[in-house]
Coordinates of C-alpha atoms and ligand atoms in Angstrom, one line a residue:
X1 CA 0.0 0.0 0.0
X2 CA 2.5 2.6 1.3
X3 CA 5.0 1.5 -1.9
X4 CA 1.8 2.1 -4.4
X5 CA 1.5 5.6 -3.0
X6 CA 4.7 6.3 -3.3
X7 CA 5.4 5.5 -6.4
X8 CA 2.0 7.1 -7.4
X9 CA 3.6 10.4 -6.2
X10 CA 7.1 9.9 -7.9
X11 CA 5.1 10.0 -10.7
X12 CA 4.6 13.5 -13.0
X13 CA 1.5 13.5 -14.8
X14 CA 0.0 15.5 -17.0
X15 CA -2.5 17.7 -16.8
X16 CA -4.4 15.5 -19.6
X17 CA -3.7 11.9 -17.4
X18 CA -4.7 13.8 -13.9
X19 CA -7.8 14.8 -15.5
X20 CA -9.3 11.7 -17.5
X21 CA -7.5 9.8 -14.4
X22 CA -9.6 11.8 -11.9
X23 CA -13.0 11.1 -14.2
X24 CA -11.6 7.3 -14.9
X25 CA -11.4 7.0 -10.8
X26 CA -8.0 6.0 -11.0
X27 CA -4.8 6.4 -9.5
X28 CA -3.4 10.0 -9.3
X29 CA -1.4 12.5 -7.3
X30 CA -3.9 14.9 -6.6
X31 CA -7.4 15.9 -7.7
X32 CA -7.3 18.2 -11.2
X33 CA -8.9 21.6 -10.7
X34 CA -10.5 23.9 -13.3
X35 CA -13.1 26.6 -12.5
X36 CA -16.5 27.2 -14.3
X37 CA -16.2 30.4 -16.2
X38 CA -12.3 30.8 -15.3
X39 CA -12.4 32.7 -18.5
X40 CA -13.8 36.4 -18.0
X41 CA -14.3 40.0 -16.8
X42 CA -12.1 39.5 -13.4
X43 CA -9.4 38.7 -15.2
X44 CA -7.7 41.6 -16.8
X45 CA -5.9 40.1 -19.4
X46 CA -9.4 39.0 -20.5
X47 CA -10.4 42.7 -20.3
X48 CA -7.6 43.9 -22.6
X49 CA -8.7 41.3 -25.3
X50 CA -12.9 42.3 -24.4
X51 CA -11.8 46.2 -25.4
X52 CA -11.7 45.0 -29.1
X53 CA -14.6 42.7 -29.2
X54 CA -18.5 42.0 -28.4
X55 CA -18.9 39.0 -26.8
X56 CA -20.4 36.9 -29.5
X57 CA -17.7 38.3 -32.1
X58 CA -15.1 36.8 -29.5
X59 CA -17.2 33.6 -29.3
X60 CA -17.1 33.6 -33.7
X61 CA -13.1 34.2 -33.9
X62 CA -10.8 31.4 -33.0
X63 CA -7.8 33.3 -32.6
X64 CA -9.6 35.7 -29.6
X65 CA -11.7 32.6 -28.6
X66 CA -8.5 30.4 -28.3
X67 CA -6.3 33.2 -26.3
X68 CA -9.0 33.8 -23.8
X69 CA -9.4 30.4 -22.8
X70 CA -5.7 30.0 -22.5
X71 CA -5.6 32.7 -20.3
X72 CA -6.4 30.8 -17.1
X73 CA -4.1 28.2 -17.9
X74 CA -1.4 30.3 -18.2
X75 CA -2.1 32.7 -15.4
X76 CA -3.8 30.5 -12.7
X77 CA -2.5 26.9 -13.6
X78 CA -6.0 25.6 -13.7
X79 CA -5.8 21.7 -15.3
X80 CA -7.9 22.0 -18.2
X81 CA -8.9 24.5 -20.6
X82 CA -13.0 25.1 -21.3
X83 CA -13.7 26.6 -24.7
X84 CA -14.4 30.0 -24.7
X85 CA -18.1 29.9 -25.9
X86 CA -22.3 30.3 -24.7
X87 CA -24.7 27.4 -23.9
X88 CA -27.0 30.1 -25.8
X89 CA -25.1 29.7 -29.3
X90 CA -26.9 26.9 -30.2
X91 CA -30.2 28.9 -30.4
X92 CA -28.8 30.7 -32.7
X93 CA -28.6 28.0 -35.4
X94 CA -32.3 27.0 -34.0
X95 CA -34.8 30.0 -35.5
X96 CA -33.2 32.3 -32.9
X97 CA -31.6 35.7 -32.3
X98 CA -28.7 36.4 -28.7
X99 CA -27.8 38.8 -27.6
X100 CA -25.4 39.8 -24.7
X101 CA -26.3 42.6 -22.7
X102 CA -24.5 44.6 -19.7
X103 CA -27.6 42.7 -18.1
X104 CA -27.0 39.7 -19.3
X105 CA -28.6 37.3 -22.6
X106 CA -31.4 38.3 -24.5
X107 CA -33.1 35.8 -26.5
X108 CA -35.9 37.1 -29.4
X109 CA -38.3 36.6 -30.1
X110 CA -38.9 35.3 -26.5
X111 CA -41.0 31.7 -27.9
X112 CA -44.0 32.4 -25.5
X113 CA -46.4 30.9 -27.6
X114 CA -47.3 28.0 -29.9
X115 CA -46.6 29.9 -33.0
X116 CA -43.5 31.5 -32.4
X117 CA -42.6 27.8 -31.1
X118 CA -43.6 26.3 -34.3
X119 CA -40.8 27.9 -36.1
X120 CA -37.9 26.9 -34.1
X121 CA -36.4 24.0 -36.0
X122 CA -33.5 21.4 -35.3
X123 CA -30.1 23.7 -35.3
X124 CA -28.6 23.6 -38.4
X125 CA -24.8 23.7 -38.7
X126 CA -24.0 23.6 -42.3
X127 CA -20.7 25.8 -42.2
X128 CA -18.6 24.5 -39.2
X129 CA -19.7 26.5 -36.4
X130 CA -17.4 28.8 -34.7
X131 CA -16.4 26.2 -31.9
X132 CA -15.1 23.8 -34.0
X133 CA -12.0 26.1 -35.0
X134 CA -11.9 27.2 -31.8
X135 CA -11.1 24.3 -30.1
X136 CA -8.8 23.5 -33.1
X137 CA -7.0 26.5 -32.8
X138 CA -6.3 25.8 -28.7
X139 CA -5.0 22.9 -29.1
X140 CA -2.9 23.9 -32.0
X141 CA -1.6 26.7 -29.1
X142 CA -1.9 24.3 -26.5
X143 CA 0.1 21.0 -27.5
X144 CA -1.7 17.2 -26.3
X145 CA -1.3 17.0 -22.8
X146 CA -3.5 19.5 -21.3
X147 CA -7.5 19.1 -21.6
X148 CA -9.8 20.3 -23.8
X149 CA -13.1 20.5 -22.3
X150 CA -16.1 21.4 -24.5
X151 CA -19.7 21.9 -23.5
X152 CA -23.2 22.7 -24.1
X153 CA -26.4 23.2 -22.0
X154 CA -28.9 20.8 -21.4
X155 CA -32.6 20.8 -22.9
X156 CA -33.9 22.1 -20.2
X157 CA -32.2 25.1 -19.2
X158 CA -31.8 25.8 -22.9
X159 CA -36.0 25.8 -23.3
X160 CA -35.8 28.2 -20.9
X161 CA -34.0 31.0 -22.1
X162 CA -35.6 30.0 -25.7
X163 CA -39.2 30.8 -23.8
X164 CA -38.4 33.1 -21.3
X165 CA -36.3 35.5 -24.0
X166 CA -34.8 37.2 -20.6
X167 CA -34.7 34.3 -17.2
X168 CA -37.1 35.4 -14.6
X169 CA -36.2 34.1 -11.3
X170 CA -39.8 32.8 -11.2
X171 CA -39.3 30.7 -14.2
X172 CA -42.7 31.7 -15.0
X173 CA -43.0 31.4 -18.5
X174 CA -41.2 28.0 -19.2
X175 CA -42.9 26.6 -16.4
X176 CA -46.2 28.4 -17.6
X177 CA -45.5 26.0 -20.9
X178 CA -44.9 23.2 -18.7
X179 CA -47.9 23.0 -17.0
X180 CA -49.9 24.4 -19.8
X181 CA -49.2 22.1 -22.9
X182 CA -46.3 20.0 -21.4
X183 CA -46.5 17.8 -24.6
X184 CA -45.5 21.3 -26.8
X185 CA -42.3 21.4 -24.2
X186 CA -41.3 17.5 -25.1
X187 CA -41.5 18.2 -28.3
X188 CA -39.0 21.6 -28.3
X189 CA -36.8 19.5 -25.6
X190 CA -36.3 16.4 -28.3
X191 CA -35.3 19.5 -30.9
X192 CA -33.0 20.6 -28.3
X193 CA -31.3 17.3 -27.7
X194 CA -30.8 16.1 -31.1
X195 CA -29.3 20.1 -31.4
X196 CA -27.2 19.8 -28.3
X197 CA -25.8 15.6 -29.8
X198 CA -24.8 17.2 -32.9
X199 CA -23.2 20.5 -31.0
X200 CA -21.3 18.6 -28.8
X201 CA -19.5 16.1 -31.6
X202 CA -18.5 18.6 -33.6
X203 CA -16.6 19.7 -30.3
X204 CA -15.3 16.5 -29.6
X205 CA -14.4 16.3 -33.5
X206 CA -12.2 19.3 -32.7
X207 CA -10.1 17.9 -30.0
X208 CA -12.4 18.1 -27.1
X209 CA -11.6 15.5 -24.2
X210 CA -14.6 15.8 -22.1
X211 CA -17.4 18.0 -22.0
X212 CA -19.7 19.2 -19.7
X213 CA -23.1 19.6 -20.0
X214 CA -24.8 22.0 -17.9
X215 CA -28.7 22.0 -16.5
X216 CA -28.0 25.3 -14.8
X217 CA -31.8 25.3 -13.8
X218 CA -33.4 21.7 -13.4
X219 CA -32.5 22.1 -10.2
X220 CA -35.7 24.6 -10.4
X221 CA -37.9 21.6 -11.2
X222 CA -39.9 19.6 -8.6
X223 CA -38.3 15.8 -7.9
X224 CA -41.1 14.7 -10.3
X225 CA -40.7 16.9 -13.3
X226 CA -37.4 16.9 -12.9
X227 CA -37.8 12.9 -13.9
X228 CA -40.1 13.8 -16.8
X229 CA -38.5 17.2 -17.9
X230 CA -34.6 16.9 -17.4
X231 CA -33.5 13.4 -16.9
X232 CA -34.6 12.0 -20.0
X233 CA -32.6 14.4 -22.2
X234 CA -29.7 14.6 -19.9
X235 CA -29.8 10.5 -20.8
X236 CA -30.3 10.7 -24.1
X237 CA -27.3 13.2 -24.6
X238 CA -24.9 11.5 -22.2
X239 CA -25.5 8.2 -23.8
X240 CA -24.9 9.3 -27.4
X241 CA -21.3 11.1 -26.3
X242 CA -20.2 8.4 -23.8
X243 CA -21.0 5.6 -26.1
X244 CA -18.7 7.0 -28.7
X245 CA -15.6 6.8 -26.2
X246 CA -16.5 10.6 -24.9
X247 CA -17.1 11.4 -21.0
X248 CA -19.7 13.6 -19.8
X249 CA -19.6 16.1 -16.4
X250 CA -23.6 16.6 -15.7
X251 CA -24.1 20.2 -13.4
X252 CA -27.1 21.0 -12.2
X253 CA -27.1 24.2 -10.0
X254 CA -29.1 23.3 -7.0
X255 CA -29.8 19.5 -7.0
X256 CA -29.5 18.2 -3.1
X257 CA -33.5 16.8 -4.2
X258 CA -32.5 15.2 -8.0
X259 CA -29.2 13.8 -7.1
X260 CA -30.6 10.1 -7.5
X261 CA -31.6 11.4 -10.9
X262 CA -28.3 12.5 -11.6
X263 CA -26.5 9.5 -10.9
X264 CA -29.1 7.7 -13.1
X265 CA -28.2 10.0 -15.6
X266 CA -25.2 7.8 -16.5
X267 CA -22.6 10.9 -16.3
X268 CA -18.9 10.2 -16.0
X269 CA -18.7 12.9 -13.0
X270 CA -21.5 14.7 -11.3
X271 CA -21.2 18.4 -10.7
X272 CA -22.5 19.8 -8.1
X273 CA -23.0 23.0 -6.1
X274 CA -22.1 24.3 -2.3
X275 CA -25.3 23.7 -0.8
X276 CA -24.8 19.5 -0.5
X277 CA -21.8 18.2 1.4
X278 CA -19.1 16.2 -0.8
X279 CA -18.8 13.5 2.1
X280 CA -22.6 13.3 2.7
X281 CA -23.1 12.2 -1.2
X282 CA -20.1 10.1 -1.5
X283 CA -21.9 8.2 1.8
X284 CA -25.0 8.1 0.0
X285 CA -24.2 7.3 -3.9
X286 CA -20.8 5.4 -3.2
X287 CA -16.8 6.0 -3.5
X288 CA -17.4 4.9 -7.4
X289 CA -19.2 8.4 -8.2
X290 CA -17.1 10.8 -9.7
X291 CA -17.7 13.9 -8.1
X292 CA -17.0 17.8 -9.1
X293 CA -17.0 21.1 -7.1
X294 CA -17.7 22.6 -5.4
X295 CA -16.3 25.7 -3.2
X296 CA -19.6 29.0 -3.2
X297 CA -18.2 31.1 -5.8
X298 CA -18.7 33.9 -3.3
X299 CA -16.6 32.5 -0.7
X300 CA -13.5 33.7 -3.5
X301 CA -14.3 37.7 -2.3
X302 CA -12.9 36.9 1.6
X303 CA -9.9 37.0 2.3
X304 CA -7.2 34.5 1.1
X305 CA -6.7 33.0 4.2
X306 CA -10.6 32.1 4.4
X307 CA -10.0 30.9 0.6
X308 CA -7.2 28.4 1.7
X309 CA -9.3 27.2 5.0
X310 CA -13.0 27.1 2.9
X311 CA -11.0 25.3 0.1
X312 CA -9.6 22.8 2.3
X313 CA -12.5 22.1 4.1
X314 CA -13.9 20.9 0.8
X315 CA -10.7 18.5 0.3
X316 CA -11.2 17.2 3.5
X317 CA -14.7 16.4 2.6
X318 CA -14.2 15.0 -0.4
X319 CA -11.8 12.6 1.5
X320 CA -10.1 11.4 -1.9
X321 CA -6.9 11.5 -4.0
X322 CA -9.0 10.7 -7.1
X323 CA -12.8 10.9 -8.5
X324 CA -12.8 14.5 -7.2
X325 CA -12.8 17.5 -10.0
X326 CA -12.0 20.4 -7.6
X327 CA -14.1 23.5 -9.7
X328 CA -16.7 25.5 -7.9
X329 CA -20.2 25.5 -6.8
X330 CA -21.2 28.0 -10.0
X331 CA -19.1 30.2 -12.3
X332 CA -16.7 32.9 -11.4
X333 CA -18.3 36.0 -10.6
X334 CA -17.2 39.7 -11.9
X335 CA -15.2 41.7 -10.3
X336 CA -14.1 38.4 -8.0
X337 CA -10.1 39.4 -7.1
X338 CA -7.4 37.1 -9.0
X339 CA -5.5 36.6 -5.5
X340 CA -8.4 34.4 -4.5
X341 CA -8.6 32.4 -7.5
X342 CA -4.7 32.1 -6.9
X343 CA -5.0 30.9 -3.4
X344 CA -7.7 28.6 -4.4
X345 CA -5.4 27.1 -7.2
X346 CA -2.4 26.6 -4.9
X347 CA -4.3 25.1 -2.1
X348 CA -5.8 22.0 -4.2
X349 CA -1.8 21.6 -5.9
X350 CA -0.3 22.1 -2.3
X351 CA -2.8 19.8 0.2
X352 CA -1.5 17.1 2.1
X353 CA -2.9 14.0 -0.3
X354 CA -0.4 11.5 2.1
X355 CA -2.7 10.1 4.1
X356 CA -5.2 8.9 1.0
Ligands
CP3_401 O1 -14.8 30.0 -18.9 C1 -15.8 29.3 -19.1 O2 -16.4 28.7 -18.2 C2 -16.2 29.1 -20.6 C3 -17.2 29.9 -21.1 C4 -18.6 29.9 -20.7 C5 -19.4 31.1 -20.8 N1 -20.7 30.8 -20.5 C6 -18.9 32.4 -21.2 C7 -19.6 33.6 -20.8 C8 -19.5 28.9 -20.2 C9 -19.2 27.5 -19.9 C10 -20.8 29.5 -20.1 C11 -22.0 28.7 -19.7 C12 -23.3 29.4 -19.5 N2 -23.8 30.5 -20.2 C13 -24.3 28.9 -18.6 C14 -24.2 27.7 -17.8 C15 -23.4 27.9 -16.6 C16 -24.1 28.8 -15.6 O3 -23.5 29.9 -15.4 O4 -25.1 28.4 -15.0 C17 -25.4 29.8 -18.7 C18 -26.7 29.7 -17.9 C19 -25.0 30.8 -19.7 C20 -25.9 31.9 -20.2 C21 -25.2 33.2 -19.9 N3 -24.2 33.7 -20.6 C22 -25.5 34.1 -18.9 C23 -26.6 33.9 -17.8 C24 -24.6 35.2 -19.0 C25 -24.6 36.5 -18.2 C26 -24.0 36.3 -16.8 C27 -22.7 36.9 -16.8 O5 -21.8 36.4 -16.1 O6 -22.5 38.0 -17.4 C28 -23.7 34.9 -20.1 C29 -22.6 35.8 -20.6 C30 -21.3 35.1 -20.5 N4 -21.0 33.9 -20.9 C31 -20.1 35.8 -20.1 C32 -19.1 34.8 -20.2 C33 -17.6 35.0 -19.9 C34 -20.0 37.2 -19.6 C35 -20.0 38.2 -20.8 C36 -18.8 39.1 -20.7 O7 -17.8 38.9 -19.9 O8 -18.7 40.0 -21.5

């Protein structure tokens, strides 16, 4: 045992081996750590690239897309790299117009109502889109042996900003369609997953390793339409990329009441947010679940010292050397200071993994 472990640690991996070791729930030296939205406005050097761009022209050029999500690699020494790119891009190829505001996405027209519904169609990529060179152009920059992660939302959370035009926190108007003419809703969420399969390979095509696939608000949904509403697409989309040799990291913000559901998802790693505790869930779904997070993003504006003790509380929970993606609870947040996300980053590298 002791002669395993040391040799384990002798060891250098790469970033590439740590991270598909960690998903593989294998031997490594330490748990990999990236951060959801590591790319953005509280970095600076992300800033200086923004001045000369609108977000969606960064998300259509390769050569701003591919420096941007470098960035955090470079700077922070996260272990993978996630395209730079929007869950909302998709419903763009769909019937759909997004845009980014300094409040945040607009999607018109808002599809409130049957007819406006009727003309969103399956998303059609017949040029490559955008993300494909991206990711081809980061890994030209990036050499083999650091990840690639690609990603895309889920059905769910993607109806929702396709009927909601602007999120409400109420949800009202997607769930308005959900309890009004829940058949309509299957029918836009089995558009939105045949959209989201064929989104995701053309990432993986590209050089993706892993992608992640994110049901930001399912977690929204009651245990029982979570079942009828969520699950069945996350399924669907997990089994079509695992099955061709891809994994899959299934978030869901808010999920203490689905997380039975997410493991019957079939996801490679479950990601999950700060509100359930790593050790209560590995108790409950079993040492053989691959788990990611999950540190409250707000925790990253106290001091570093509360950084380093809140980040190795979550270490400590997690109780493993492997099958643990450190990452937060939820993205980044602006104006969140770079020391933190430093003191974060050094923590996870620097813990005392000895004893495991
Ligand atoms: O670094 C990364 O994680 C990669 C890029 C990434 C972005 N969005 C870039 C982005 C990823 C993985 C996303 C996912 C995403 N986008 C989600 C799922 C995760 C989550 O946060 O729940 C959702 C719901 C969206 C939709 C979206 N895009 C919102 C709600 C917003 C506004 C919120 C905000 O932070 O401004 C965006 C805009 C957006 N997407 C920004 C970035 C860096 C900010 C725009 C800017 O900096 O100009």
């Amino acid at each position: 045992m002791i002669a395993t472990k040391a040799k384990r640690s002798e060891k250098t991996l790469t970033c590439k081996q740590r991270f598909l070791g960690a998903i593989e729930n294998s031997p490594i030296d330490r748990p990999p750590v990236w951060l959801m939205r590591q790319a953005g406005r509280y970095l600076p050097a992300y800033q200086e690239v923004k001045k000369n761009f609108t977000f969606l022209e960064m998300c259509r050029r390769a050569d701003a897309a591919a420096e941007v999500s470098i960035q955090p690699f470079d700077i922070l020494g996260v272990d993978a790299i996630i395209v730079f790119n929007d869950i909302l891009i998709p419903l763009e190829h769909m019937g759909q117009k997004v845009d980014f505001t300094e409040k945040g996405p607009v999607v018109a027209p808002a599809a409130r109502n049957a007819e406006i519904l009727a003309g969103i169609h399956r998303g059609r990529f017949d040029e490559t889109p955008a993300v494909f060179d991206s990711i081809a152009e980061i890994r030209r920059r990036i050499g083999g042996d650091v990840p690639i992660l690609g990603f895309a939302g889920c059905p769910f959370t993607l109806s929702a900003y396709m009927v909601e035009g602007v999120v409400s926190k109420s949800l009202r108007y997607i769930k308005e369609l959900l309890y009004a003419n829940p058949r309509l809703l299957e029918k836009t969420l089995d558009l939105l997953t045949e959209t989201v399969i064929d989104y995701l390979r053309i990432q993986i095509k590209a050089g993706a390793d892993a992608v992640q696939i994110f049901d930001t608000w399912a977690g929204e949904l009651s245990r029982s339409d979570y079942r009828r509403f969520a699950l069945p697409y996350q399924r669907r989309i997990i089994e079509a990329i695992q099955s061709e040799g891809t994994p899959v990291i299934l978030y869901v913000k808010g999920s203490s009441h689905v997380i039975d559901e997410m493991k019957a998802s079939g996801a490679s790693v479950l990601s999950v947010d700060w509100r359930i505790n790593l050790r209560d869930i590995s108790n409950r779904l079993g040492e053989g679940t691959v788990l990611q997070g999950n540190l409250d993003p707000t925790v990253l504006y106290a001091p570093p010292e509360t950084v380093r003790r809140m980040t190795q509380k979550i270490l400590d929970d997690a109780g493993r050397r492997t099958g643990h993606i450190f990452n937060l609870g939820h993205g980044v947040l602006p104006e969140t200071p770079v020391e933190s996300v430093q003191a974060l980053i050094e923590t996870v590298k620097h813990y005392d993994y000895s004893s495991r």
